[in-house]
Short mmCIF file of C-alpha atoms in Angstrom, two decimals:
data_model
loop_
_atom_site.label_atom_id
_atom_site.label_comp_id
_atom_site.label_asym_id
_atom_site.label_seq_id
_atom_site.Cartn_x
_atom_site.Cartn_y
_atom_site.Cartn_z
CA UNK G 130 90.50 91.74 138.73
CA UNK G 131 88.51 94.25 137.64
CA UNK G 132 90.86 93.91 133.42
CA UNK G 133 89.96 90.26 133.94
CA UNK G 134 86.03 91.36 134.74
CA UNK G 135 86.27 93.92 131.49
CA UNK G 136 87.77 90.80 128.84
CA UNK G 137 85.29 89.02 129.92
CA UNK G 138 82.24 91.34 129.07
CA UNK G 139 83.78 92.00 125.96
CA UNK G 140 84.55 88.31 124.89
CA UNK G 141 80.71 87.72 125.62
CA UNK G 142 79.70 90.64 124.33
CA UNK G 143 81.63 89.93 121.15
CA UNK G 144 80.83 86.66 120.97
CA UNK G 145 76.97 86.84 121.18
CA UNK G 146 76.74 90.05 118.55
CA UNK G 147 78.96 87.52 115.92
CA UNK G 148 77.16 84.45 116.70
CA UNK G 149 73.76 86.92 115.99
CA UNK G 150 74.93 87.73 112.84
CA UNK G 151 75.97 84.20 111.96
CA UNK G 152 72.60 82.13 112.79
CA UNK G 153 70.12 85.44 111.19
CA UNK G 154 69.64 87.74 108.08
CA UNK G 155 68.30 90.14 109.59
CA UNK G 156 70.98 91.98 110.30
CA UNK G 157 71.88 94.11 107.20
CA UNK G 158 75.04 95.55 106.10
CA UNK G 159 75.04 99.08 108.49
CA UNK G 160 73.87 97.34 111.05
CA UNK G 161 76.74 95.03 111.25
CA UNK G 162 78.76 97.74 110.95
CA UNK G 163 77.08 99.97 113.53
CA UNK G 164 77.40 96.67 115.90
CA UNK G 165 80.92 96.74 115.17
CA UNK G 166 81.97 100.81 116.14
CA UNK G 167 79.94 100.61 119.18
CA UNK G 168 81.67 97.90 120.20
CA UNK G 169 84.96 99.03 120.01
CA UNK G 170 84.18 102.59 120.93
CA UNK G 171 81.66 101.47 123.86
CA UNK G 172 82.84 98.69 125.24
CA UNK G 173 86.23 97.73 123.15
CA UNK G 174 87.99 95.35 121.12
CA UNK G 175 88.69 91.78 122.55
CA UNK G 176 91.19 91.01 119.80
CA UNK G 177 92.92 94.62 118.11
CA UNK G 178 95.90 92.39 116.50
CA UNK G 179 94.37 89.26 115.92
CA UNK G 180 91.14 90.68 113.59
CA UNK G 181 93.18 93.13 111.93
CA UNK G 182 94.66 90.19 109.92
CA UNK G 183 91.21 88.40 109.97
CA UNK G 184 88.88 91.26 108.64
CA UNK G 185 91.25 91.90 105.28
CA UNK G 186 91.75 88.01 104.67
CA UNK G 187 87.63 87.67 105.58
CA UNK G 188 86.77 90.53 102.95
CA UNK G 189 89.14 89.13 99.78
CA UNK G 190 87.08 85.55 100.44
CA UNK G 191 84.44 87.02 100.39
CA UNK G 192 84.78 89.06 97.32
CA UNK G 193 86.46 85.96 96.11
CA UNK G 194 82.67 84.41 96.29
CA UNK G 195 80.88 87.21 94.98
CA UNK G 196 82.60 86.59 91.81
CA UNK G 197 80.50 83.19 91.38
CA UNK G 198 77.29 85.57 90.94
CA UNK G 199 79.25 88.00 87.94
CA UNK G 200 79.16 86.98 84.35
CA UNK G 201 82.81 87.68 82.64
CA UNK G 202 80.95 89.24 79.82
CA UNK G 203 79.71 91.67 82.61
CA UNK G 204 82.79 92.10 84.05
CA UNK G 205 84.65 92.76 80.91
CA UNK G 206 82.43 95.52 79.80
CA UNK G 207 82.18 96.89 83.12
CA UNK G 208 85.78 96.86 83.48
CA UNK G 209 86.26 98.09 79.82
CA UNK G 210 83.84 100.73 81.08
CA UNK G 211 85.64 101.71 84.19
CA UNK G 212 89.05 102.36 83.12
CA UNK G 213 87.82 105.52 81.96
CA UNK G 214 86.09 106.42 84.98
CA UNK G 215 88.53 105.29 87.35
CA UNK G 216 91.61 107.02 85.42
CA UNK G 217 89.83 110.40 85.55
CA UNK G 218 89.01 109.90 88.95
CA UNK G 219 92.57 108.99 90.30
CA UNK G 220 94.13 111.63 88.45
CA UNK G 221 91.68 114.13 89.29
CA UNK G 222 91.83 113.38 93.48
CA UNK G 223 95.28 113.04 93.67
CA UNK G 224 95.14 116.71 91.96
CA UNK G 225 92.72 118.16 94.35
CA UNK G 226 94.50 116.11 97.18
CA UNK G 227 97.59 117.60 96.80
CA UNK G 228 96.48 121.60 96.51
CA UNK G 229 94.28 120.72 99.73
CA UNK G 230 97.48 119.71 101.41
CA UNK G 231 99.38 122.70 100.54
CA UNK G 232 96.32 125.04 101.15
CA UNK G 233 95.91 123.05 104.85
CA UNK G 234 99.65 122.35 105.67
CA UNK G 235 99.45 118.59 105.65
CA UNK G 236 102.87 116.60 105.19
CA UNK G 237 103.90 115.25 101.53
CA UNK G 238 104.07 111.71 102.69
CA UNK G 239 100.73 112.06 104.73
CA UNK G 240 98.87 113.85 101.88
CA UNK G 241 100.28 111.06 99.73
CA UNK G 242 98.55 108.11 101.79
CA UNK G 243 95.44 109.80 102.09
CA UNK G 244 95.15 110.86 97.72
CA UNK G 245 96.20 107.05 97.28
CA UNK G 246 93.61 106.11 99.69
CA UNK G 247 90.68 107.95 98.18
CA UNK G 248 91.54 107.62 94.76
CA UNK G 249 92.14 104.00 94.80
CA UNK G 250 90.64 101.48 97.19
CA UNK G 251 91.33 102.95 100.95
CA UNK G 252 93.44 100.96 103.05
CA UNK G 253 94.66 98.47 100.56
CA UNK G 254 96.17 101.55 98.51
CA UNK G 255 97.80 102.61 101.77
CA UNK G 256 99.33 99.48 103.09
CA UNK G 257 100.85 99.25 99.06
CA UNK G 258 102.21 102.92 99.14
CA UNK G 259 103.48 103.06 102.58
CA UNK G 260 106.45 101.40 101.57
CA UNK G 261 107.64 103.23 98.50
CA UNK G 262 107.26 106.42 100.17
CA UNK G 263 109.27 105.14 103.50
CA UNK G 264 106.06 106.54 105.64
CA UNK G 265 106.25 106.38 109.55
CA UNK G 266 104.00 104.12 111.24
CA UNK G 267 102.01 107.46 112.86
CA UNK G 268 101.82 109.01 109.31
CA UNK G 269 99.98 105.20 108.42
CA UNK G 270 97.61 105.31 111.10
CA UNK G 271 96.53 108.70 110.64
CA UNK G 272 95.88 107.76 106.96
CA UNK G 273 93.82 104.53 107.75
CA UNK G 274 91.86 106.53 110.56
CA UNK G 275 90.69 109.02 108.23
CA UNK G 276 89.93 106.48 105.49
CA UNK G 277 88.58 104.13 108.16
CA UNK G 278 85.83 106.59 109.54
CA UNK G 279 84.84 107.99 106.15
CA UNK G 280 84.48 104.22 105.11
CA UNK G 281 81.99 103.24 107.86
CA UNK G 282 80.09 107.38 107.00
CA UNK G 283 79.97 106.06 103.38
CA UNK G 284 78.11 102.69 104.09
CA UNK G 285 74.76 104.88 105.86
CA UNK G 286 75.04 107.84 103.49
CA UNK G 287 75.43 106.56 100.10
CA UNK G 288 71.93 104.32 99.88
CA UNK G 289 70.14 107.02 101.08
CA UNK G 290 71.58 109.91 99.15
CA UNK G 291 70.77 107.35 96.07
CA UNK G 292 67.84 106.60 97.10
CA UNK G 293 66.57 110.17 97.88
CA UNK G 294 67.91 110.99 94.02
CA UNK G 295 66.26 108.01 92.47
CA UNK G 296 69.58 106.77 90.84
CA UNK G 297 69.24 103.78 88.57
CA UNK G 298 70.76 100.17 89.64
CA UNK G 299 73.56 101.20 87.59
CA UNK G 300 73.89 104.70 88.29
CA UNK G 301 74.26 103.60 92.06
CA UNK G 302 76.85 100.84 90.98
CA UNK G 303 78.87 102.96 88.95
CA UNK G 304 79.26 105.60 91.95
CA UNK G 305 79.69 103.84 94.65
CA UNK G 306 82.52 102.04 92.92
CA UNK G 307 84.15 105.40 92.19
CA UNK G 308 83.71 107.26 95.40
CA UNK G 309 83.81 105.10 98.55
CA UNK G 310 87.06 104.17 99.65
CA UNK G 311 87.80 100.72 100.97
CA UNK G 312 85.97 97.48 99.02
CA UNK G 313 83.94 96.30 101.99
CA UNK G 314 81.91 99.47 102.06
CA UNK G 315 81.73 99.55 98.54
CA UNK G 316 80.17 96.27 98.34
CA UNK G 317 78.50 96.97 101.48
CA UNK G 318 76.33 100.38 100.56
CA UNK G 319 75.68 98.25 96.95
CA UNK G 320 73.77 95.31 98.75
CA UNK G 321 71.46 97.52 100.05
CA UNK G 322 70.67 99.48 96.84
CA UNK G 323 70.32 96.52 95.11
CA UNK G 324 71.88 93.17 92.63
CA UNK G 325 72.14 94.67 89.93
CA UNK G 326 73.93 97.52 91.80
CA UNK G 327 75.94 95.22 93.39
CA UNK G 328 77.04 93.49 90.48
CA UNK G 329 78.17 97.19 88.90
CA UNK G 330 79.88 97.98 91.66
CA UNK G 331 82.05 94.78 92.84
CA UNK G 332 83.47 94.51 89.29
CA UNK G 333 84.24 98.19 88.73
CA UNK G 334 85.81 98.54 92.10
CA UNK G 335 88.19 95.69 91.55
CA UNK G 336 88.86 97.52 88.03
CA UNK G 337 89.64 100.89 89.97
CA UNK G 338 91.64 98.60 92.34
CA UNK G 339 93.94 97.23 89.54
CA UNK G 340 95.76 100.87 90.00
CA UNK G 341 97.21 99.96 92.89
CA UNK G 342 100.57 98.68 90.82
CA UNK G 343 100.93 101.60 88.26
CA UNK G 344 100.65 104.22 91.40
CA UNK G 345 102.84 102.58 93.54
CA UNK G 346 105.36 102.29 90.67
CA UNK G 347 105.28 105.61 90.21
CA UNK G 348 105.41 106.62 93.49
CA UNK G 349 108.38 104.81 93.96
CA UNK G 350 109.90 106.82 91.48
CA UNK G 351 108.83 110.15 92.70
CA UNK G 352 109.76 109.60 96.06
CA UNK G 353 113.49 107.99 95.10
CA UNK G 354 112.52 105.15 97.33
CA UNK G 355 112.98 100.87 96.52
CA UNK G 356 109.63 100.37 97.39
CA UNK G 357 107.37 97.26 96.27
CA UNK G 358 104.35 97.46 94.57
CA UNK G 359 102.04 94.39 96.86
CA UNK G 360 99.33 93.55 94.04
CA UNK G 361 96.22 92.91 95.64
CA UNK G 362 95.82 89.11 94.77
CA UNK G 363 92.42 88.37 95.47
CA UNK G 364 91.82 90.25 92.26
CA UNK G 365 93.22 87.00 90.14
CA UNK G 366 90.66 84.78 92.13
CA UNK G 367 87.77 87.06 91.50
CA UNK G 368 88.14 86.68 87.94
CA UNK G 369 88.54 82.90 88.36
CA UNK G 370 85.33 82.69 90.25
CA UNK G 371 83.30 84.80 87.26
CA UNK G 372 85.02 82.41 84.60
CA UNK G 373 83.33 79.53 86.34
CA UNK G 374 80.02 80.78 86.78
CA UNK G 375 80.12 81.83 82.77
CA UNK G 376 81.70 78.95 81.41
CA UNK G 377 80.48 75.80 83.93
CA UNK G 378 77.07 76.98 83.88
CA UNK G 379 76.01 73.56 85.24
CA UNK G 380 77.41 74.39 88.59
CA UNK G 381 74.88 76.77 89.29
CA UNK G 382 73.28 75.43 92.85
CA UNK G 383 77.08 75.71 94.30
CA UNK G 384 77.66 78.89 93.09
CA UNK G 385 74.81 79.86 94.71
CA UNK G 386 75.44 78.34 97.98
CA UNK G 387 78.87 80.09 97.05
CA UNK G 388 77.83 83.48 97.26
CA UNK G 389 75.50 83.11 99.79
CA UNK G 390 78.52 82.44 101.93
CA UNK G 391 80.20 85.42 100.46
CA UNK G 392 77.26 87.69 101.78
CA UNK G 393 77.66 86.55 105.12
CA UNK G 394 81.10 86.28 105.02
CA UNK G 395 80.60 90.55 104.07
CA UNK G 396 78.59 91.49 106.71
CA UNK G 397 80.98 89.55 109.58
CA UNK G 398 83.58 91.29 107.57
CA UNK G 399 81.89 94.65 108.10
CA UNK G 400 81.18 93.83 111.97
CA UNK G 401 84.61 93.51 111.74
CA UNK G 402 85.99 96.60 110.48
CA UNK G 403 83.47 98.75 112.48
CA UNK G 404 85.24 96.87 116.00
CA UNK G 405 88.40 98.14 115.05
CA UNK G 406 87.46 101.94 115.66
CA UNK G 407 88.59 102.89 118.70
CA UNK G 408 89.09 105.45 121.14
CA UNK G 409 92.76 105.23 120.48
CA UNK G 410 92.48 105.26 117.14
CA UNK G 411 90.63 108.25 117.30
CA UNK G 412 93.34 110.36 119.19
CA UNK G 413 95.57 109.24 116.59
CA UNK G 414 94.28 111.55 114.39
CA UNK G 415 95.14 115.56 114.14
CA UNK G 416 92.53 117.97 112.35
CA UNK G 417 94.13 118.82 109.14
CA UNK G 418 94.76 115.59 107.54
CA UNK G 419 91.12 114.47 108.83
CA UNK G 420 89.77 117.97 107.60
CA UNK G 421 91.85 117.36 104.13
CA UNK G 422 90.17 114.07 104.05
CA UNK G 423 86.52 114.93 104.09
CA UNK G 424 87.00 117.67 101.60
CA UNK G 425 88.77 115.65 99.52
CA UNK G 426 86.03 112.75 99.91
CA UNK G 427 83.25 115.17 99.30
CA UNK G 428 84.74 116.66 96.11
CA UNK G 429 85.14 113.37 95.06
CA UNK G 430 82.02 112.09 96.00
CA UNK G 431 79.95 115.46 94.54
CA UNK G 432 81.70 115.24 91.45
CA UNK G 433 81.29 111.85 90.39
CA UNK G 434 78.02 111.58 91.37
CA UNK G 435 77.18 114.81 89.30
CA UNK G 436 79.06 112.74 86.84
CA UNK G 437 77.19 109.85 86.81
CA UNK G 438 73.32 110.84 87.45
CA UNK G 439 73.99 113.31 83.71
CA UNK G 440 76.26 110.75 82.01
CA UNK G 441 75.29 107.38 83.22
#
């Protein structure tokens, strides 16, 4: 009776804080995603499997949308752009990951996930390597806890470390793009510094994401495994969406209705995410690959940012 009583306060519960964030916009990006961890950590997830699934599938469309609001000229200079940051970056954390491991005693395969994860695009990069590196299913969850709770630290910190330094639109963009993990906080700590930030960071985060097949290839190879590189898709239909708003031009009230769509569709994906911290995710996760994480994160994010407020 009293399992029954506790579904049922967190269906309602559940319910009325997505149905809130639905009908208003009021509630911003953190906020969503503070709803989200205190509900799973507070008073728990009504559906662990089901959103899981929904949340990744929720965050490509929306991307998807954002893409109706990004001129391909943009996003081919951006992208042009970004290679350069995003190959030093990668090469540079997987580096620093790996002496951090040895100095801290973290597993190869483990320290693997968790480079891939920061260097590339956080989970995504994790679910792609697992595979080629024949990871356990506990060596996977520790990796997405640690990415997971940096993700959701990244989304409150970021704005105001940016703001606090003054960094340009673009400034912001660029670093955000570079140092936060997974592509809903990305996009997420970018909507509240601003568009033109936002448009800066979506594009160069999908260009930093476009590493996900080169690594896993050679991963694959280092490892001796069969592995399969799984391209992130959504990628392609990004790019589709910023051909139409550049060349069909005439279009311009549905894109907009597009990407207004795509906003919400963030911040529900956000809400999201933040449910599926838990308690048991929590214990899931030993000290050293968590402490190997945030110094890794923090390099990473001191670097580029040191990077970007001189060079940007």
């Amino acid at each position: 009776m009293e399992t029954a009583s506790k579904r049922y306060s967190q269906l309602v519960v559940f319910w009325l804080l997505l149905l809130l964030i639905l009908v208003t916009d009021l509630i911003s990006a953190p906020l969503a995603l503070f709803s989200g961890i205190v509900l799973g950590l507070i008073i728990g997830n009504p559906y662990p499997a089901r959103l899981s699934t929904v949340t990744k599938y929720s965050l490509q469309a929306s991307v998807v949308g954002l893409g109706f609001d990004i001129n391909l000229y943009q996003v081919a200079e951006t992208g042009f752009t970004g290679f350069f940051y995003t190959a030093i970056s990668l090469i540079a954390t997987m580096v620093v990951g790996l002496l951090l491991a040895k100095l801290l005693g973290v597993g190869k395969k483990l320290n693997h996930l968790i480079s891939a994860g920061t260097a590339i695009c956080g989970g995504s990069a994790i679910a792609a390597v697992a595979p080629a590196i024949n990871a356990s299913e506990k060596e996977i969850s520790v990796a997405l806890g640690v990415v997971f709770i940096l993700n959701a630290l990244a989304l409150f910190v970021f704005p105001f470390i940016g703001e606090q330094l003054h960094l340009s639109q673009e400034q912001f963009g660029v670093w955000a793009a570079i140092a936060i993990h997974d592509t809903s906080s990305v996009v997420g700590a970018a909507t509240e510094f601003g568009e033109k930030a936002l448009e800066i960071a979506t594009t160069l985060k999908l260009t930093r994401a476009l590493w996900i097949l080169p690594v896993v290839l050679i991963t694959g190879f280092l490892f001796k495994s069969e592995g399969k590189a799984s391209f992130p898709k959504f990628i392609f239909f990004f790019l589709v969406a910023s051909l139409f708003s550049t060349f069909l031009s005439g279009l311009s009230e549905v894109y907009s209705w597009l990407t207004m769509l795509a906003r919400k569709g963030l911040i529900i994906s956000l809400f999201l995410t933040g449910a599926g911290i838990s308690l048991s995710l929590l214990k899931t996760i030993s000290i050293r690959p968590f402490l190997q994480g945030i110094v890794l994160w923090v390099v990473v994010a001191s670097s580029s940012l040191l990077a970007v407020y001189y060079l940007v």
